[in-house]
mmCIF file of C-alpha atoms in Angstrom:
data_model
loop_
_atom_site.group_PDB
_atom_site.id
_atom_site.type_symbol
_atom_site.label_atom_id
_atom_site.label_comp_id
_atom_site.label_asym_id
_atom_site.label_seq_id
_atom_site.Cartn_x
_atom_site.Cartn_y
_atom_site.Cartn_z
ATOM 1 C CA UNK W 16 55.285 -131.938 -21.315
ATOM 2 C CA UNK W 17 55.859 -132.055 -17.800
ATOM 3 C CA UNK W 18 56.311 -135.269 -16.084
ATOM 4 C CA UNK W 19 56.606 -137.626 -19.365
ATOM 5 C CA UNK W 20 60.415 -138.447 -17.750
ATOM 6 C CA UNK W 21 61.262 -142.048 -17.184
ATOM 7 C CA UNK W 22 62.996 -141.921 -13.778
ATOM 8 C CA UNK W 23 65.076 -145.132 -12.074
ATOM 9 C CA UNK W 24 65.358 -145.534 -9.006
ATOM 10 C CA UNK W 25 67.769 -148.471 -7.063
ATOM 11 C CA UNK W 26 70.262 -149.640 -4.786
ATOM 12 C CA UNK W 27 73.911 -149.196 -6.084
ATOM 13 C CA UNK W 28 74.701 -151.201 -8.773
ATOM 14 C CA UNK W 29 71.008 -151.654 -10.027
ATOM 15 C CA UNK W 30 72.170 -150.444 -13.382
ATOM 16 C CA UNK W 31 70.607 -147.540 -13.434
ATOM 17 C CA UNK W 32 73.244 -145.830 -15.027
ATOM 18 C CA UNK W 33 74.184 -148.365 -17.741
ATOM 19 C CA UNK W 34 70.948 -149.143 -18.499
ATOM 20 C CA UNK W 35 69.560 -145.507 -18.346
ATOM 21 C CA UNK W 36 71.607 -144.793 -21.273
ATOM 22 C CA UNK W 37 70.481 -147.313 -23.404
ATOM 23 C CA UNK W 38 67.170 -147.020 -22.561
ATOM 24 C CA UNK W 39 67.791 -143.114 -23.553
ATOM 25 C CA UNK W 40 69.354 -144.382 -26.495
ATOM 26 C CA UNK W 41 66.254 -146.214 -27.648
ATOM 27 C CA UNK W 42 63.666 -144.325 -26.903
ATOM 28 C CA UNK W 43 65.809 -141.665 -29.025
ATOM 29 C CA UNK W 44 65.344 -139.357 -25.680
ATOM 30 C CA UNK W 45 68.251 -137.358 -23.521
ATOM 31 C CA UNK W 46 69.944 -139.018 -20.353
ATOM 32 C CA UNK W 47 70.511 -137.381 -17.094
ATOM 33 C CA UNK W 48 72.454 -138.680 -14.363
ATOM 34 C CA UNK W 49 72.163 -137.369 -11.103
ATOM 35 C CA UNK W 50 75.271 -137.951 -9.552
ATOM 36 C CA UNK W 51 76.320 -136.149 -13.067
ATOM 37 C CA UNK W 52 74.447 -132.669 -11.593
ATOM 38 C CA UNK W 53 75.880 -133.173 -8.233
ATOM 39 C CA UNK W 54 79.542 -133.240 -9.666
ATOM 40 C CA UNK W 55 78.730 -130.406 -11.828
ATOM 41 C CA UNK W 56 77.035 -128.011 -9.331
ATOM 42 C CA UNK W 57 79.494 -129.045 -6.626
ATOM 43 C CA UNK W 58 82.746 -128.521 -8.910
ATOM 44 C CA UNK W 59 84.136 -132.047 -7.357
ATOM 45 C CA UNK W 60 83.808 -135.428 -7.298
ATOM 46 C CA UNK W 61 81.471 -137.276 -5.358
ATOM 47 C CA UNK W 62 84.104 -139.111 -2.970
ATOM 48 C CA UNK W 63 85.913 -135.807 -2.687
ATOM 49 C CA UNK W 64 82.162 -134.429 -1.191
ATOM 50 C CA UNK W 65 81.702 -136.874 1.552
ATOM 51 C CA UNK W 66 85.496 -136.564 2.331
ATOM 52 C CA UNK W 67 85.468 -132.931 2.991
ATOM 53 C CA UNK W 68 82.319 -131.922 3.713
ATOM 54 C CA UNK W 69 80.047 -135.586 4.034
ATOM 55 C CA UNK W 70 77.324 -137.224 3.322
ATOM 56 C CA UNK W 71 75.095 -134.693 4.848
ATOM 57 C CA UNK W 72 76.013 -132.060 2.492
ATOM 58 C CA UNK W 73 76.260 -134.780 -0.345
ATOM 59 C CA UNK W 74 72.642 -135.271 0.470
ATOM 60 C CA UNK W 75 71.859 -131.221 0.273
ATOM 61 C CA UNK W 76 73.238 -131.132 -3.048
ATOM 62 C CA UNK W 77 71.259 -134.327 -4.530
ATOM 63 C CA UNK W 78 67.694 -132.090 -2.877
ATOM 64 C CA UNK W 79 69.155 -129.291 -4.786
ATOM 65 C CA UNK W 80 69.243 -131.417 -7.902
ATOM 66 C CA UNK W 81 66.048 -132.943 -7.848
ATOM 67 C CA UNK W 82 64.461 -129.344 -7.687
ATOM 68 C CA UNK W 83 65.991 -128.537 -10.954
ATOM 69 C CA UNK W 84 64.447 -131.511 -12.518
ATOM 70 C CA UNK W 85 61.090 -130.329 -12.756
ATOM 71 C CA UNK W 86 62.273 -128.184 -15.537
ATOM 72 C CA UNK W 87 63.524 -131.646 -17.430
ATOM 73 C CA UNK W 88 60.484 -133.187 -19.773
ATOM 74 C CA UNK W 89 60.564 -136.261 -22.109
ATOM 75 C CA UNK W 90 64.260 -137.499 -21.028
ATOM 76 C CA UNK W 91 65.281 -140.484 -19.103
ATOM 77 C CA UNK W 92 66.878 -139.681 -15.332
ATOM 78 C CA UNK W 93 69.016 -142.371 -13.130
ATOM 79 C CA UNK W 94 69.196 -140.861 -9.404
ATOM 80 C CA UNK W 95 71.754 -141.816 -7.225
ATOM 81 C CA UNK W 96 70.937 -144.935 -5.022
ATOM 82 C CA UNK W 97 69.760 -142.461 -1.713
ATOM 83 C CA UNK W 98 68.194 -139.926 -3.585
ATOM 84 C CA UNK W 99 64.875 -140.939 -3.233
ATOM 85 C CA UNK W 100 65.477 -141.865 0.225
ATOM 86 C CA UNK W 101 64.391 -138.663 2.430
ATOM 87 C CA UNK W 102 61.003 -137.408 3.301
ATOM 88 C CA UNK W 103 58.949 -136.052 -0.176
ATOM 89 C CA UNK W 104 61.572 -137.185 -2.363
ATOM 90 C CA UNK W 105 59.961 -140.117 -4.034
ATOM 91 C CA UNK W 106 56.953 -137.640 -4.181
ATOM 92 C CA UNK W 107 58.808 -135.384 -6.226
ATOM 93 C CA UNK W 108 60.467 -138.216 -8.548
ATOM 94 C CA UNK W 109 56.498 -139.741 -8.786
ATOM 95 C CA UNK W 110 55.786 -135.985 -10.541
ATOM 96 C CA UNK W 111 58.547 -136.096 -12.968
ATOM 97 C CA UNK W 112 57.278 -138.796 -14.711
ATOM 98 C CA UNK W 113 56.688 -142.791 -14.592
ATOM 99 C CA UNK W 114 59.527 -143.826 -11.860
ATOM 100 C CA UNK W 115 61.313 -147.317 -12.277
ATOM 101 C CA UNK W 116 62.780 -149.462 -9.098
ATOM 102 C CA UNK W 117 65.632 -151.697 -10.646
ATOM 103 C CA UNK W 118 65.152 -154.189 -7.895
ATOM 104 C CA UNK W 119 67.988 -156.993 -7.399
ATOM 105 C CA UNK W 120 69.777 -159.355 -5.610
ATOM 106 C CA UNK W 121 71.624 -158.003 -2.553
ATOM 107 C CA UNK W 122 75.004 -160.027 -3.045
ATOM 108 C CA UNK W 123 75.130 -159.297 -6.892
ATOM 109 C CA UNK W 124 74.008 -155.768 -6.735
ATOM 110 C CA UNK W 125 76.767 -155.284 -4.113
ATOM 111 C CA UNK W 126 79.345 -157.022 -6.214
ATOM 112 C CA UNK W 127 78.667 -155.144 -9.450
ATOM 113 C CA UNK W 128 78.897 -151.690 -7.400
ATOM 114 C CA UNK W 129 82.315 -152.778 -5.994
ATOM 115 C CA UNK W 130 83.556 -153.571 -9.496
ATOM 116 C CA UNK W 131 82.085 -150.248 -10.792
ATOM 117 C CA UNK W 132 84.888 -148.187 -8.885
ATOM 118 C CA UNK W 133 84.628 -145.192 -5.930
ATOM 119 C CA UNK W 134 81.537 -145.609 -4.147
ATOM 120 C CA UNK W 135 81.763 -143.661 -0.865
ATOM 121 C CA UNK W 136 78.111 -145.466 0.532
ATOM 122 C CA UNK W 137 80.836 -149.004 0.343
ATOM 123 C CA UNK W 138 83.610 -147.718 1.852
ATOM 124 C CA UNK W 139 84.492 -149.828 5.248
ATOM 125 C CA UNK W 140 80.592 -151.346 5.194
ATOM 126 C CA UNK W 141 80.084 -154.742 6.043
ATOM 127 C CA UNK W 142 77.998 -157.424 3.993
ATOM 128 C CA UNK W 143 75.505 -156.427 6.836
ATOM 129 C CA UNK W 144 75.764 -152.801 6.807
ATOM 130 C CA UNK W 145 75.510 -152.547 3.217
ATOM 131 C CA UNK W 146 71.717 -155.130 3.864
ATOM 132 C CA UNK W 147 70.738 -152.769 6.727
ATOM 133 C CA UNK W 148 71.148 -149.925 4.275
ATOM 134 C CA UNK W 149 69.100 -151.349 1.373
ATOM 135 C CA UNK W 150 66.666 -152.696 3.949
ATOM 136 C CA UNK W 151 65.767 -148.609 5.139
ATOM 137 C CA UNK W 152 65.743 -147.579 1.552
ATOM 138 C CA UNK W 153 63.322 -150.223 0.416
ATOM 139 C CA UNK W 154 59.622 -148.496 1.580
ATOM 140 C CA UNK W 155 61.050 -145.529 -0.668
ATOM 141 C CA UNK W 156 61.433 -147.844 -3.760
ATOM 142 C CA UNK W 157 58.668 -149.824 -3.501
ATOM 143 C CA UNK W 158 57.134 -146.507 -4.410
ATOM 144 C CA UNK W 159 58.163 -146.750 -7.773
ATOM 145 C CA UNK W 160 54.833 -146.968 -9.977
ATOM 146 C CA UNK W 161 56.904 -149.883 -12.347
ATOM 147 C CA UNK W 162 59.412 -152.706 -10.572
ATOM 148 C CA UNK W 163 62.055 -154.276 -13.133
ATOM 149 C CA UNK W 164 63.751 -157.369 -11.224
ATOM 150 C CA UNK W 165 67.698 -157.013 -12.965
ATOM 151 C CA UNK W 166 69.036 -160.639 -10.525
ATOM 152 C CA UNK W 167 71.062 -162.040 -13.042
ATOM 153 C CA UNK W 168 70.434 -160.080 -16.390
ATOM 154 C CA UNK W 169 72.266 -157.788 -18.424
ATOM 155 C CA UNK W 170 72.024 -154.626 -19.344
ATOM 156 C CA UNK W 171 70.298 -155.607 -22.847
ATOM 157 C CA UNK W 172 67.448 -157.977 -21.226
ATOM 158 C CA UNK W 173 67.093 -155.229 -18.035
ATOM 159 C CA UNK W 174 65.901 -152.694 -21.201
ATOM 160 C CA UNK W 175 64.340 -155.294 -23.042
ATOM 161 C CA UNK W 176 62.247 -155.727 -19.554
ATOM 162 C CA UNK W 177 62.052 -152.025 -18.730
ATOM 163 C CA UNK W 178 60.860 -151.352 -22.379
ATOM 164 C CA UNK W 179 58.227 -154.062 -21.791
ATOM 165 C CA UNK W 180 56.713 -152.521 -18.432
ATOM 166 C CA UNK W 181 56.566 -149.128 -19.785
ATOM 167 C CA UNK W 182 54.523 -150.151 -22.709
ATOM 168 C CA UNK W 183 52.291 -152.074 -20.634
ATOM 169 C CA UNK W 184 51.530 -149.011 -18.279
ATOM 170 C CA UNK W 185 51.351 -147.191 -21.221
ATOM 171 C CA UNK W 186 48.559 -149.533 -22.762
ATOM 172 C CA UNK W 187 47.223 -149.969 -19.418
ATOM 173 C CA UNK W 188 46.625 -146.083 -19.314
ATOM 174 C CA UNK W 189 44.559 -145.458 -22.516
#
């Protein structure tokens, strides 16, 4: 059925990847990762995009992408932090299904994305920059139907939490 996904949304290191799967994994449902689609329909990785052709084409590809989830139903989807971030986008991620903003701590979601490996968006950015950034992409998240707050949790108590506020929306609904 269309639009019975479960769809997180985030700043980099939110979790949404980590905890996407294990949410899959108990719900018994399919994971998608959007960076995953990018990779795939771009034949490279994702710091090999912005360095030859940039963000702005990066940011093509991930529009691309979320077209081509519309044909996804009853499977849990982690977007990359700025997908949601342009014009309609949260719109669209609203249709697929009940979207999720893993909301955090600044400092600690900035120090588990550095320890997570290549992240073009934290190459060269300041403590400041990297604020300024989450501060624009904010009024998309707060669009999310659900908020989980993941400061200082793991990924077990995030999907504890996220498992929680789906069944209460879910209860809340009938």
């Amino acid at each position: 059925m269309p639009g019975d996904n479960i769809v997180l949304v985030g700043f980099m290191g939110a979790g949404k990847s980590v905890c996407g799967r294990l949410l899959a994994r108990r719900l018994g449902r399919c994971f998608v990762e959007t960076d995953d689609l990018v990779v795939a329909r771009a034949g490279r990785s994702i710091p090999e995009i912005f360095a030859t052709d940039g963000e702005a084409r990066f940011r093509e590809l991930e529009g691309e992408v979320l077209a081509l989830l519309a044909l996804k139903s009853g499977e849990v989807i982690a977007t990359g932090g700025g997908l949601p971030c342009r014009e309609g986008r949260m719109a669209a991620l609203r249709a697929l299904g009940t979207v999720v903003w893993l909301r955090g701590d600044l400092a600690e979601l900035v120090a588990r994305a550095r320890r997570a490996g290549a992240r073009p968006m934290l190459d060269g950015r300041s403590f400041e920059e990297l604020e300024a950034l989450y501060r624009s992409r904010e009024p998309y998240y707060r669009q999310a139907h659900l908020v989980v707050d993941t400061t200082g949790l793991g990924p077990d108590a995030v999907v504890a939490r996220l498992l929680a506020a789906l069944r209460a929306r879910d209860a809340a609904r009938v």
